Short mmCIF file of C-alpha atoms and ligand atoms in Angstrom, two decimals:
data_model
loop_
_atom_site.label_atom_id
_atom_site.label_comp_id
_atom_site.label_asym_id
_atom_site.label_seq_id
_atom_site.Cartn_x
_atom_site.Cartn_y
_atom_site.Cartn_z
CA MET A 1 -16.63 77.78 -27.01
CA GLY A 2 -17.46 80.55 -29.45
CA THR A 3 -20.10 80.30 -32.11
CA THR A 4 -19.83 80.13 -35.90
CA PHE A 5 -22.21 80.31 -38.82
CA ASP A 6 -19.69 78.76 -41.21
CA ARG A 7 -21.57 75.75 -42.52
CA GLY A 8 -21.13 76.33 -46.22
CA GLU A 9 -24.61 77.77 -46.62
CA GLN A 10 -25.46 80.21 -49.38
CA ALA A 11 -27.77 81.81 -46.83
CA PHE A 12 -24.71 82.86 -44.81
CA ALA A 13 -22.33 83.69 -47.67
CA GLY A 14 -20.78 87.14 -48.13
CA ILE A 15 -23.06 90.02 -47.12
CA ASN A 16 -25.65 87.49 -45.92
CA TYR A 17 -23.48 86.42 -43.01
CA PRO A 18 -25.46 87.19 -39.84
CA SER A 19 -24.70 90.60 -38.38
CA ARG A 20 -26.51 90.26 -35.01
CA ALA A 21 -25.49 93.77 -34.04
CA GLU A 22 -27.87 95.44 -31.60
CA ALA A 23 -26.52 98.95 -31.71
CA VAL A 24 -27.11 102.60 -30.97
CA VAL A 25 -25.13 105.05 -33.09
CA HIS A 26 -25.66 108.73 -32.48
CA ASP A 27 -25.19 111.18 -35.36
CA LEU A 28 -24.14 108.96 -38.26
CA VAL A 29 -21.54 110.21 -40.71
CA VAL A 30 -23.26 111.79 -43.73
CA GLU A 31 -21.70 112.45 -47.11
CA GLY A 32 -23.60 115.05 -49.11
CA GLN A 33 -26.52 117.13 -47.93
CA LEU A 34 -29.51 115.77 -46.01
CA PRO A 35 -32.76 117.60 -46.80
CA ALA A 36 -33.92 119.83 -43.94
CA ASP A 37 -37.53 118.72 -44.50
CA LEU A 38 -36.79 115.01 -44.02
CA ASN A 39 -37.84 114.44 -40.42
CA GLY A 40 -39.00 111.07 -39.16
CA ALA A 41 -37.92 107.46 -38.93
CA TYR A 42 -37.23 104.80 -41.50
CA TYR A 43 -37.82 101.35 -40.00
CA ARG A 44 -36.85 98.14 -41.65
CA LEU A 45 -37.15 94.53 -40.55
CA GLY A 46 -35.18 91.51 -41.69
CA PRO A 47 -34.04 88.02 -40.72
CA ASP A 48 -30.77 87.85 -38.80
CA PRO A 49 -30.26 84.49 -37.05
CA ALA A 50 -29.09 84.99 -33.48
CA HIS A 51 -27.89 81.38 -33.20
CA PRO A 52 -26.46 78.94 -35.75
CA PRO A 53 -29.23 76.56 -36.80
CA THR A 54 -28.73 72.97 -35.73
CA TYR A 55 -30.79 71.32 -38.45
CA GLN A 56 -29.30 69.96 -41.65
CA GLY A 57 -30.40 70.73 -45.19
CA VAL A 58 -30.71 73.90 -47.19
CA LEU A 59 -31.39 76.93 -45.06
CA PRO A 60 -34.00 79.38 -46.39
CA ILE A 61 -32.51 82.85 -46.34
CA MET A 62 -35.65 84.16 -44.63
CA ASP A 63 -35.21 81.82 -41.64
CA GLY A 64 -33.89 83.98 -38.81
CA ASP A 65 -34.80 86.16 -35.87
CA GLY A 66 -36.33 89.51 -36.74
CA MET A 67 -33.92 92.45 -36.51
CA MET A 68 -35.57 95.87 -36.53
CA VAL A 69 -33.41 98.79 -37.59
CA MET A 70 -34.30 102.49 -37.36
CA PHE A 71 -32.73 105.48 -39.09
CA HIS A 72 -34.10 108.52 -37.28
CA PHE A 73 -33.78 111.72 -39.35
CA ARG A 74 -34.03 115.01 -37.44
CA GLU A 75 -32.93 118.42 -38.69
CA GLY A 76 -30.14 117.13 -40.85
CA GLN A 77 -28.88 114.49 -38.42
CA VAL A 78 -29.45 110.73 -38.42
CA ASP A 79 -29.40 108.49 -35.37
CA PHE A 80 -29.37 104.72 -35.73
CA ARG A 81 -30.75 101.97 -33.56
CA SER A 82 -31.09 98.22 -34.13
CA ARG A 83 -32.70 95.65 -31.89
CA TYR A 84 -33.92 92.09 -32.08
CA VAL A 85 -37.65 91.58 -31.88
CA GLN A 86 -38.04 89.78 -28.59
CA THR A 87 -40.36 87.03 -29.77
CA GLU A 88 -41.04 84.13 -27.44
CA ARG A 89 -38.79 82.10 -29.72
CA TYR A 90 -35.96 84.64 -29.49
CA GLN A 91 -36.20 84.82 -25.71
CA LEU A 92 -36.19 81.04 -25.21
CA GLU A 93 -33.18 80.58 -27.48
CA HIS A 94 -31.40 83.54 -25.93
CA THR A 95 -31.85 82.04 -22.47
CA ALA A 96 -30.64 78.64 -23.66
CA ASN A 97 -27.84 80.31 -25.66
CA ARG A 98 -28.47 78.02 -28.62
CA ALA A 99 -30.98 77.22 -31.37
CA LEU A 100 -33.92 75.20 -30.08
CA TYR A 101 -36.22 75.25 -33.09
CA GLY A 102 -36.12 72.87 -36.04
CA PRO A 103 -36.35 73.52 -39.80
CA TYR A 104 -38.26 76.39 -41.39
CA ARG A 105 -41.90 76.37 -40.31
CA ASN A 106 -41.56 72.76 -39.18
CA PRO A 107 -42.70 72.22 -35.57
CA PHE A 108 -41.99 68.47 -35.59
CA PHE A 109 -38.26 68.70 -34.92
CA ASP A 110 -38.17 71.34 -32.20
CA ASP A 111 -36.34 70.72 -28.96
CA PRO A 112 -38.80 69.18 -26.46
CA SER A 113 -38.28 72.16 -24.17
CA VAL A 114 -40.02 74.50 -26.67
CA GLN A 115 -42.83 72.24 -27.91
CA GLY A 116 -46.02 74.24 -28.25
CA THR A 117 -44.38 77.66 -27.95
CA ASP A 118 -44.77 80.48 -30.50
CA ARG A 119 -42.45 79.68 -33.43
CA GLY A 120 -42.99 83.10 -35.05
CA GLU A 121 -39.84 84.91 -36.19
CA ALA A 122 -41.30 88.41 -36.76
CA ASN A 123 -38.71 89.13 -39.44
CA THR A 124 -40.38 90.44 -42.61
CA THR A 125 -42.15 93.81 -42.51
CA ALA A 126 -42.18 96.96 -40.40
CA ARG A 127 -45.39 98.96 -40.74
CA MET A 128 -47.25 101.50 -38.61
CA HIS A 129 -51.00 101.66 -38.08
CA ALA A 130 -53.10 103.27 -35.34
CA GLY A 131 -50.00 104.06 -33.30
CA ILE A 132 -48.66 100.51 -33.41
CA LEU A 133 -45.32 99.80 -35.03
CA TRP A 134 -45.69 96.27 -36.31
CA ALA A 135 -43.04 93.60 -36.72
CA LEU A 136 -44.72 91.14 -39.06
CA LYS A 137 -44.08 87.73 -40.55
CA GLU A 138 -46.72 85.47 -42.04
CA ASP A 139 -45.90 82.56 -39.71
CA ALA A 140 -47.55 84.02 -36.59
CA LEU A 141 -49.43 87.00 -35.25
CA GLY A 142 -47.78 90.40 -35.37
CA ILE A 143 -45.59 91.92 -32.68
CA SER A 144 -45.94 95.48 -31.39
CA ILE A 145 -42.70 97.47 -31.07
CA GLU A 146 -42.15 100.68 -29.13
CA PRO A 147 -41.24 103.14 -31.91
CA LEU A 148 -38.53 105.19 -30.22
CA THR A 149 -36.68 102.49 -28.26
CA LEU A 150 -37.50 99.44 -30.44
CA ARG A 151 -38.44 97.68 -27.22
CA THR A 152 -40.75 94.71 -27.88
CA LEU A 153 -44.21 95.23 -26.40
CA GLY A 154 -45.49 91.77 -27.35
CA VAL A 155 -47.92 89.91 -29.59
CA HIS A 156 -50.84 92.12 -30.60
CA ASP A 157 -54.09 90.21 -31.23
CA PHE A 158 -56.43 93.23 -31.10
CA ASP A 159 -57.59 92.39 -27.58
CA GLY A 160 -58.38 88.84 -28.58
CA HIS A 161 -60.45 89.80 -31.64
CA VAL A 162 -57.97 88.24 -34.06
CA THR A 163 -58.08 84.48 -33.53
CA SER A 164 -56.14 83.53 -36.66
CA LYS A 165 -52.81 81.92 -35.80
CA THR A 166 -51.13 84.10 -38.42
CA MET A 167 -51.10 87.58 -39.89
CA THR A 168 -49.71 88.54 -43.26
CA ALA A 169 -46.55 90.64 -43.55
CA HIS A 170 -48.33 92.65 -46.27
CA PRO A 171 -51.35 94.40 -44.75
CA LYS A 172 -52.80 97.23 -46.86
CA LEU A 173 -53.41 100.67 -45.41
CA ASP A 174 -56.20 102.63 -47.04
CA PRO A 175 -55.20 106.30 -47.04
CA ARG A 176 -58.82 107.37 -47.57
CA THR A 177 -60.45 105.46 -44.71
CA GLY A 178 -57.46 104.93 -42.41
CA GLU A 179 -58.27 101.22 -42.32
CA MET A 180 -55.75 98.40 -42.19
CA ILE A 181 -56.91 95.45 -44.27
CA PHE A 182 -55.17 92.12 -43.69
CA TYR A 183 -55.47 88.36 -43.55
CA GLY A 184 -53.82 85.29 -42.12
CA ALA A 185 -53.05 82.27 -44.30
CA ALA A 186 -52.63 78.83 -42.69
CA ALA A 187 -54.93 80.54 -40.18
CA LYS A 188 -55.70 77.34 -38.24
CA GLY A 189 -52.09 76.12 -38.19
CA GLU A 190 -49.30 75.10 -40.55
CA THR A 191 -50.49 73.65 -43.89
CA THR A 192 -54.18 74.37 -43.22
CA PRO A 193 -56.04 75.92 -46.21
CA ASP A 194 -57.90 78.33 -43.96
CA ILE A 195 -57.73 82.07 -44.59
CA ALA A 196 -58.92 84.60 -42.02
CA PHE A 197 -59.68 88.10 -43.29
CA TYR A 198 -59.82 91.22 -41.12
CA ILE A 199 -60.32 94.96 -41.34
CA ALA A 200 -59.14 97.21 -38.51
CA ASP A 201 -60.48 100.76 -38.47
CA ARG A 202 -58.32 103.89 -38.15
CA ASP A 203 -58.32 103.45 -34.37
CA GLY A 204 -57.12 99.86 -34.58
CA LYS A 205 -60.45 98.21 -33.76
CA ILE A 206 -61.47 95.11 -35.72
CA THR A 207 -64.63 95.82 -37.73
CA THR A 208 -64.66 92.84 -40.10
CA GLN A 209 -63.73 89.18 -39.69
CA GLU A 210 -64.36 86.53 -42.33
CA TRP A 211 -63.09 82.95 -42.54
CA PHE A 212 -62.99 80.71 -45.59
CA GLN A 213 -60.94 77.92 -47.15
CA ALA A 214 -58.68 78.20 -50.17
CA PRO A 215 -58.86 75.49 -52.86
CA TYR A 216 -55.52 74.19 -51.56
CA ALA A 217 -53.05 75.12 -48.82
CA SER A 218 -50.27 77.34 -50.10
CA MET A 219 -48.03 80.27 -49.33
CA VAL A 220 -50.15 83.43 -49.65
CA HIS A 221 -47.48 86.08 -49.20
CA ASP A 222 -49.26 89.20 -50.46
CA PHE A 223 -52.71 90.17 -51.68
CA ALA A 224 -54.51 93.03 -53.38
CA VAL A 225 -57.07 95.52 -52.17
CA THR A 226 -58.89 98.19 -54.16
CA GLU A 227 -61.69 100.53 -53.15
CA LYS A 228 -64.21 97.83 -54.15
CA TRP A 229 -62.47 94.47 -54.18
CA ILE A 230 -60.15 92.07 -52.37
CA ILE A 231 -58.04 89.54 -54.31
CA PHE A 232 -56.51 86.53 -52.53
CA PRO A 233 -53.92 84.88 -54.82
CA VAL A 234 -53.61 81.13 -54.23
CA MET A 235 -50.59 80.13 -56.29
CA PRO A 236 -49.09 76.65 -56.38
CA CYS A 237 -46.36 77.00 -53.76
CA VAL A 238 -48.16 74.21 -51.94
CA SER A 239 -47.73 73.21 -48.32
CA ASN A 240 -47.97 69.62 -47.13
CA LEU A 241 -48.25 68.31 -43.56
CA GLU A 242 -46.99 64.80 -44.26
CA ARG A 243 -43.85 66.16 -45.91
CA LEU A 244 -43.25 68.36 -42.88
CA ARG A 245 -43.57 65.33 -40.57
CA GLN A 246 -40.90 63.59 -42.63
CA GLY A 247 -38.58 66.58 -42.32
CA GLY A 248 -39.11 67.87 -45.84
CA SER A 249 -39.79 71.38 -47.11
CA ILE A 250 -43.07 72.94 -46.04
CA TYR A 251 -43.58 74.03 -49.66
CA ASP A 252 -43.20 72.56 -53.13
CA TRP A 253 -43.89 74.08 -56.54
CA GLU A 254 -46.84 72.19 -58.10
CA PRO A 255 -47.77 74.13 -61.26
CA GLU A 256 -50.19 71.43 -62.42
CA ARG A 257 -52.63 72.67 -59.79
CA GLY A 258 -52.90 76.01 -61.55
CA MET A 259 -53.69 79.28 -59.78
CA TYR A 260 -56.86 80.46 -58.08
CA LEU A 261 -57.73 84.08 -57.48
CA GLY A 262 -60.14 84.45 -54.61
CA ILE A 263 -62.25 87.51 -55.43
CA MET A 264 -64.35 89.12 -52.70
CA PRO A 265 -66.23 92.42 -52.66
CA ARG A 266 -64.60 94.65 -50.08
CA ASP A 267 -67.91 95.01 -48.28
CA GLY A 268 -68.76 91.34 -48.82
CA SER A 269 -68.40 88.23 -46.72
CA ALA A 270 -66.82 84.78 -46.97
CA ALA A 271 -69.95 83.56 -48.77
CA ASP A 272 -69.19 86.01 -51.59
CA VAL A 273 -65.67 84.73 -52.34
CA ARG A 274 -65.47 83.33 -55.88
CA TRP A 275 -62.44 81.37 -57.05
CA ALA A 276 -61.23 82.04 -60.58
CA HIS A 277 -58.93 79.29 -61.89
CA SER A 278 -56.17 79.85 -64.42
CA ASP A 279 -52.68 78.65 -65.35
CA ALA A 280 -49.98 78.69 -62.68
CA ARG A 281 -48.37 82.06 -62.04
CA TRP A 282 -46.35 83.49 -59.20
CA PHE A 283 -45.62 86.76 -57.50
CA TYR A 284 -44.29 87.63 -54.09
CA HIS A 285 -45.15 91.32 -54.13
CA VAL A 286 -47.79 93.77 -55.23
CA MET A 287 -46.80 97.31 -56.24
CA ASN A 288 -50.42 98.51 -56.12
CA ALA A 289 -53.94 97.64 -57.23
CA TYR A 290 -56.90 99.82 -58.14
CA ASP A 291 -60.32 99.81 -59.77
CA ASP A 292 -60.42 100.99 -63.38
CA GLY A 293 -64.05 101.00 -64.50
CA ASP A 294 -65.22 97.39 -64.43
CA VAL A 295 -61.77 95.87 -64.06
CA ILE A 296 -59.01 95.70 -61.48
CA ARG A 297 -55.45 96.68 -62.36
CA LEU A 298 -52.97 94.73 -60.26
CA ASP A 299 -49.25 95.48 -60.68
CA VAL A 300 -46.96 92.72 -59.43
CA ALA A 301 -43.40 91.45 -59.73
CA GLU A 302 -44.36 88.28 -61.57
CA ALA A 303 -42.13 85.24 -61.98
CA ALA A 304 -42.89 82.07 -63.92
CA ILE A 305 -42.17 79.98 -60.81
CA GLN A 306 -41.79 80.52 -57.08
CA PRO A 307 -38.20 81.77 -57.19
CA PHE A 308 -36.55 80.33 -54.09
CA PRO A 309 -35.02 76.93 -54.93
CA TRP A 310 -35.34 75.69 -51.33
CA PHE A 311 -39.12 75.69 -51.71
CA HIS A 312 -38.80 73.21 -54.60
CA VAL A 313 -38.59 69.60 -53.39
CA ASP A 314 -36.69 68.63 -56.55
CA PRO A 315 -35.23 71.88 -57.91
CA ALA A 316 -33.50 70.06 -60.76
CA LYS A 317 -36.96 69.34 -62.15
CA THR A 318 -38.95 72.47 -61.37
CA TRP A 319 -36.50 75.36 -60.83
CA ASN A 320 -34.32 77.41 -63.17
CA GLN A 321 -32.81 80.88 -62.87
CA ARG A 322 -34.58 82.46 -65.82
CA ASP A 323 -38.05 81.45 -64.65
CA ALA A 324 -37.21 82.58 -61.13
CA GLU A 325 -36.69 86.19 -62.17
CA GLY A 326 -39.48 88.61 -61.40
CA HIS A 327 -40.71 91.20 -63.90
CA LEU A 328 -43.01 94.10 -63.25
CA THR A 329 -46.28 93.00 -64.83
CA ARG A 330 -49.78 94.45 -64.97
CA TRP A 331 -52.63 92.01 -64.35
CA THR A 332 -56.10 93.04 -65.48
CA ILE A 333 -58.86 91.14 -63.72
CA ASN A 334 -62.57 91.28 -64.33
CA PRO A 335 -63.89 90.60 -60.83
CA ARG A 336 -67.32 89.53 -62.07
CA THR A 337 -66.14 86.97 -64.62
CA GLY A 338 -62.74 86.11 -63.08
CA SER A 339 -61.00 86.66 -66.43
CA LEU A 340 -57.31 87.56 -66.29
CA SER A 341 -54.98 89.12 -68.85
CA THR A 342 -51.40 90.16 -68.22
CA GLN A 343 -48.90 92.58 -69.72
CA GLN A 344 -45.22 92.62 -68.82
CA LEU A 345 -44.13 96.21 -68.16
CA LEU A 346 -40.38 95.75 -67.69
CA ASP A 347 -37.83 93.44 -69.29
CA TYR A 348 -35.48 93.84 -66.36
CA SER A 349 -35.43 91.36 -63.53
CA SER A 350 -37.20 93.36 -60.84
CA GLU A 351 -38.64 92.95 -57.36
CA PHE A 352 -39.57 94.78 -54.16
CA PRO A 353 -42.09 97.09 -55.88
CA ARG A 354 -43.31 100.08 -53.86
CA LEU A 355 -45.19 103.31 -54.43
CA ASP A 356 -46.04 106.63 -52.84
CA GLU A 357 -48.23 105.09 -50.15
CA ARG A 358 -50.57 108.08 -50.07
CA PHE A 359 -51.86 106.62 -53.36
CA GLU A 360 -52.13 103.01 -52.21
CA LEU A 361 -55.31 101.22 -53.39
CA GLY A 362 -56.01 103.96 -55.94
CA THR A 363 -54.88 105.14 -59.37
CA TYR A 364 -51.23 106.09 -59.36
CA ARG A 365 -48.34 107.01 -61.60
CA HIS A 366 -45.06 106.49 -59.76
CA GLY A 367 -43.57 103.12 -58.80
CA TYR A 368 -40.22 102.30 -57.22
CA LEU A 369 -38.46 98.96 -57.27
CA LEU A 370 -35.17 97.10 -57.39
CA VAL A 371 -33.87 96.03 -60.78
CA ASN A 372 -30.97 94.01 -62.01
CA ASP A 373 -29.27 95.88 -64.82
CA PRO A 374 -27.60 93.18 -66.95
CA ALA A 375 -25.15 95.79 -68.30
CA LYS A 376 -23.69 96.13 -64.80
CA PRO A 377 -21.82 93.54 -62.71
CA GLU A 378 -23.86 90.96 -60.85
CA VAL A 379 -24.16 91.27 -57.11
CA THR A 380 -25.82 89.27 -54.36
CA GLY A 381 -29.27 90.81 -54.64
CA TYR A 382 -30.14 93.72 -56.97
CA ASN A 383 -27.57 96.09 -58.46
CA SER A 384 -29.88 99.04 -59.18
CA VAL A 385 -32.84 100.91 -57.78
CA GLY A 386 -35.44 102.25 -60.19
CA HIS A 387 -38.33 104.63 -60.71
CA TYR A 388 -41.06 103.39 -63.05
CA ASP A 389 -43.44 105.92 -64.58
CA HIS A 390 -46.74 104.20 -65.34
CA HIS A 391 -47.81 107.06 -67.60
CA THR A 392 -44.80 107.01 -69.91
CA GLY A 393 -43.47 103.49 -69.32
CA ALA A 394 -40.04 104.96 -68.63
CA LEU A 395 -37.66 103.35 -66.17
CA THR A 396 -34.97 105.48 -64.53
CA LYS A 397 -32.21 103.42 -62.91
CA VAL A 398 -29.58 104.30 -60.37
CA TRP A 399 -26.56 102.02 -60.17
CA ALA A 400 -24.13 102.60 -57.35
CA GLY A 401 -20.98 100.62 -58.05
CA GLU A 402 -19.75 97.16 -58.85
CA HIS A 403 -19.87 95.66 -55.36
CA ILE A 404 -23.03 97.35 -54.14
CA SER A 405 -26.49 95.85 -53.73
CA PHE A 406 -29.71 97.57 -52.69
CA GLU A 407 -32.52 96.77 -50.32
CA GLU A 408 -36.16 97.58 -51.01
CA PRO A 409 -36.59 101.35 -51.51
CA GLN A 410 -38.82 103.56 -49.39
CA PHE A 411 -40.55 106.66 -50.76
CA VAL A 412 -41.04 109.65 -48.45
CA PRO A 413 -43.22 112.58 -49.62
CA ARG A 414 -41.59 116.02 -49.49
CA SER A 415 -44.58 117.22 -47.47
CA ALA A 416 -48.02 115.86 -46.59
CA ASP A 417 -49.62 117.61 -49.56
CA ALA A 418 -46.77 117.28 -52.07
CA PRO A 419 -47.77 115.93 -55.51
CA GLU A 420 -47.54 112.17 -56.01
CA GLY A 421 -43.93 111.06 -56.29
CA ASP A 422 -42.45 114.39 -55.15
CA GLY A 423 -40.04 113.67 -52.33
CA TYR A 424 -37.22 111.34 -51.45
CA LEU A 425 -36.36 107.72 -52.02
CA LEU A 426 -34.39 105.96 -49.30
CA ALA A 427 -32.58 102.67 -49.76
CA ILE A 428 -30.14 100.70 -47.64
CA ARG A 429 -27.11 99.44 -49.56
CA HIS A 430 -24.55 96.73 -48.86
CA HIS A 431 -20.93 96.86 -50.00
CA ALA A 432 -19.55 93.38 -50.64
CA ASP A 433 -15.98 94.72 -50.88
CA THR A 434 -15.81 96.67 -47.61
CA MET A 435 -18.54 94.63 -45.88
CA LEU A 436 -20.21 97.83 -44.69
CA SER A 437 -23.76 99.12 -45.14
CA ASP A 438 -25.17 102.59 -45.72
CA LEU A 439 -28.39 104.32 -46.64
CA ILE A 440 -28.87 106.65 -49.59
CA VAL A 441 -31.28 109.51 -50.11
CA ILE A 442 -32.39 110.30 -53.66
CA ASP A 443 -34.36 113.48 -54.42
CA THR A 444 -37.07 112.31 -56.84
CA ALA A 445 -37.04 115.76 -58.50
CA ASP A 446 -33.89 114.45 -60.23
CA PHE A 447 -33.94 110.70 -59.74
CA ALA A 448 -31.26 109.99 -62.35
CA ALA A 449 -28.77 112.17 -60.47
CA GLY A 450 -28.53 109.48 -57.82
CA PRO A 451 -27.98 110.05 -54.11
CA ILE A 452 -27.91 113.56 -52.68
CA ALA A 453 -26.76 112.08 -49.38
CA VAL A 454 -25.16 108.85 -48.17
CA VAL A 455 -25.64 107.95 -44.50
CA ALA A 456 -22.83 105.60 -43.49
CA LEU A 457 -23.02 102.87 -40.88
CA PRO A 458 -19.79 101.82 -39.18
CA PHE A 459 -20.71 98.13 -39.68
CA ARG A 460 -22.69 95.83 -41.95
CA LEU A 461 -26.34 94.92 -41.66
CA ARG A 462 -27.60 91.56 -42.87
CA PRO A 463 -29.85 92.40 -45.82
CA GLY A 464 -33.45 92.83 -44.68
CA THR A 465 -36.82 92.69 -46.36
CA HIS A 466 -39.49 95.38 -45.93
CA GLY A 467 -39.61 98.78 -44.24
CA THR A 468 -41.71 101.84 -43.66
CA TRP A 469 -41.44 105.57 -43.03
CA VAL A 470 -43.05 107.31 -40.07
CA ASP A 471 -43.20 111.12 -39.94
CA GLU A 472 -41.67 112.73 -36.88
CA GLY A 473 -45.07 113.95 -35.72
CA ASP A 474 -46.42 110.36 -35.67
CA LEU A 475 -43.54 108.87 -33.69
CA VAL A 476 -45.02 109.63 -30.30
CA PRO A 477 -48.42 108.00 -29.74
CA LYS A 478 -51.21 110.57 -29.63
CA THR A 479 -53.11 110.77 -26.37
FE1 FE2 B 1 -42.71 90.31 -48.73
#
């Protein structure tokens, strides 16, 4: 009997229907002109369920096996490759030819044959550090992927030096020191309030490990790092073990708990973490953070509530569309007093903020993000990609057509020493009318002109989450 994902789920509607295509396409069709100086690989990871889930209830759109895709640009040609991350979970289900795991991040309803195995889906972020191409999701440790073949090399725990059960999908890479700074939330297991903090040096060796407990157990999806400080945002998307045992959502929105910012000096220890309490706020993603005199500037896509309705136990009471929309917002934090003030930078609904990563953790001018332009037709996802100039406050939007949605953009510098923001912006798009996907290249020298090249895929990808660019010279591990 063949398989089907038709169970009336929003998570599988339209362009979100699983693609599951592991493919190699040589020399993709290109419309327009690819820049000759764009040489390297764009990797992107996303959830793409290999098997129809067997559990009932609302399916979180981020519940699915990690699918890594690679667009390899070389001398005006693009080759494509996609491959599932071969997690233990993926391999066990593939062998059984059916779903074996229960609801999202709920180990209590798994098939007895997989009890105690690694439930990690490795489906959120692709990022490269110290020669390792990471497939990351916050529910488990990270997976190492072979960059040219996308072959899975396995769980990477830094030779046993990372004992957290989890690793964030949003590590920060410091371009000045070469360090990767990261943490695991629910570090001692689902719903535990423990946070493990790590720094790996430019060679991938762990130099710092600190453990502490948050004021309550919650989803800690992203965090902020500056040259001097680390900020751990504990926002009231609260996890609960008893609810999990009963088959309920791992998370609920509990704004009455308020928000805590855990503030730690970058060269400090767990004993130095101070928790600053304030009213409930939410963000999934940080554009950037930096020190500005005595304060920290932290730019986030802030929403009034955690935006996914399936992480609200009673969405009729705590969820509404308007509050779920993110807006680019600047937080100013005094790390010594814990005071917080905020300023909304954009009226548009906006998410997936990025920057020129050579300027990560420092002062910067150019931001890139997805925006929903209300003057254009609604799509599943975001209908426009934008450039935000922090110096002028100007937003430049590119809209592509009435059935087209964008994935998170990726900035690529024109050269290693090009000025900040001088280069190309890549973004995967999905066409709800033709059910095909492509990738556009914008030259940031004239952002408003839109794509200079469109790289067409002969099939549709399921929309993914976060990606990264790796220069051609860094694709082969250095010996
Ligand atoms: Fe994310």
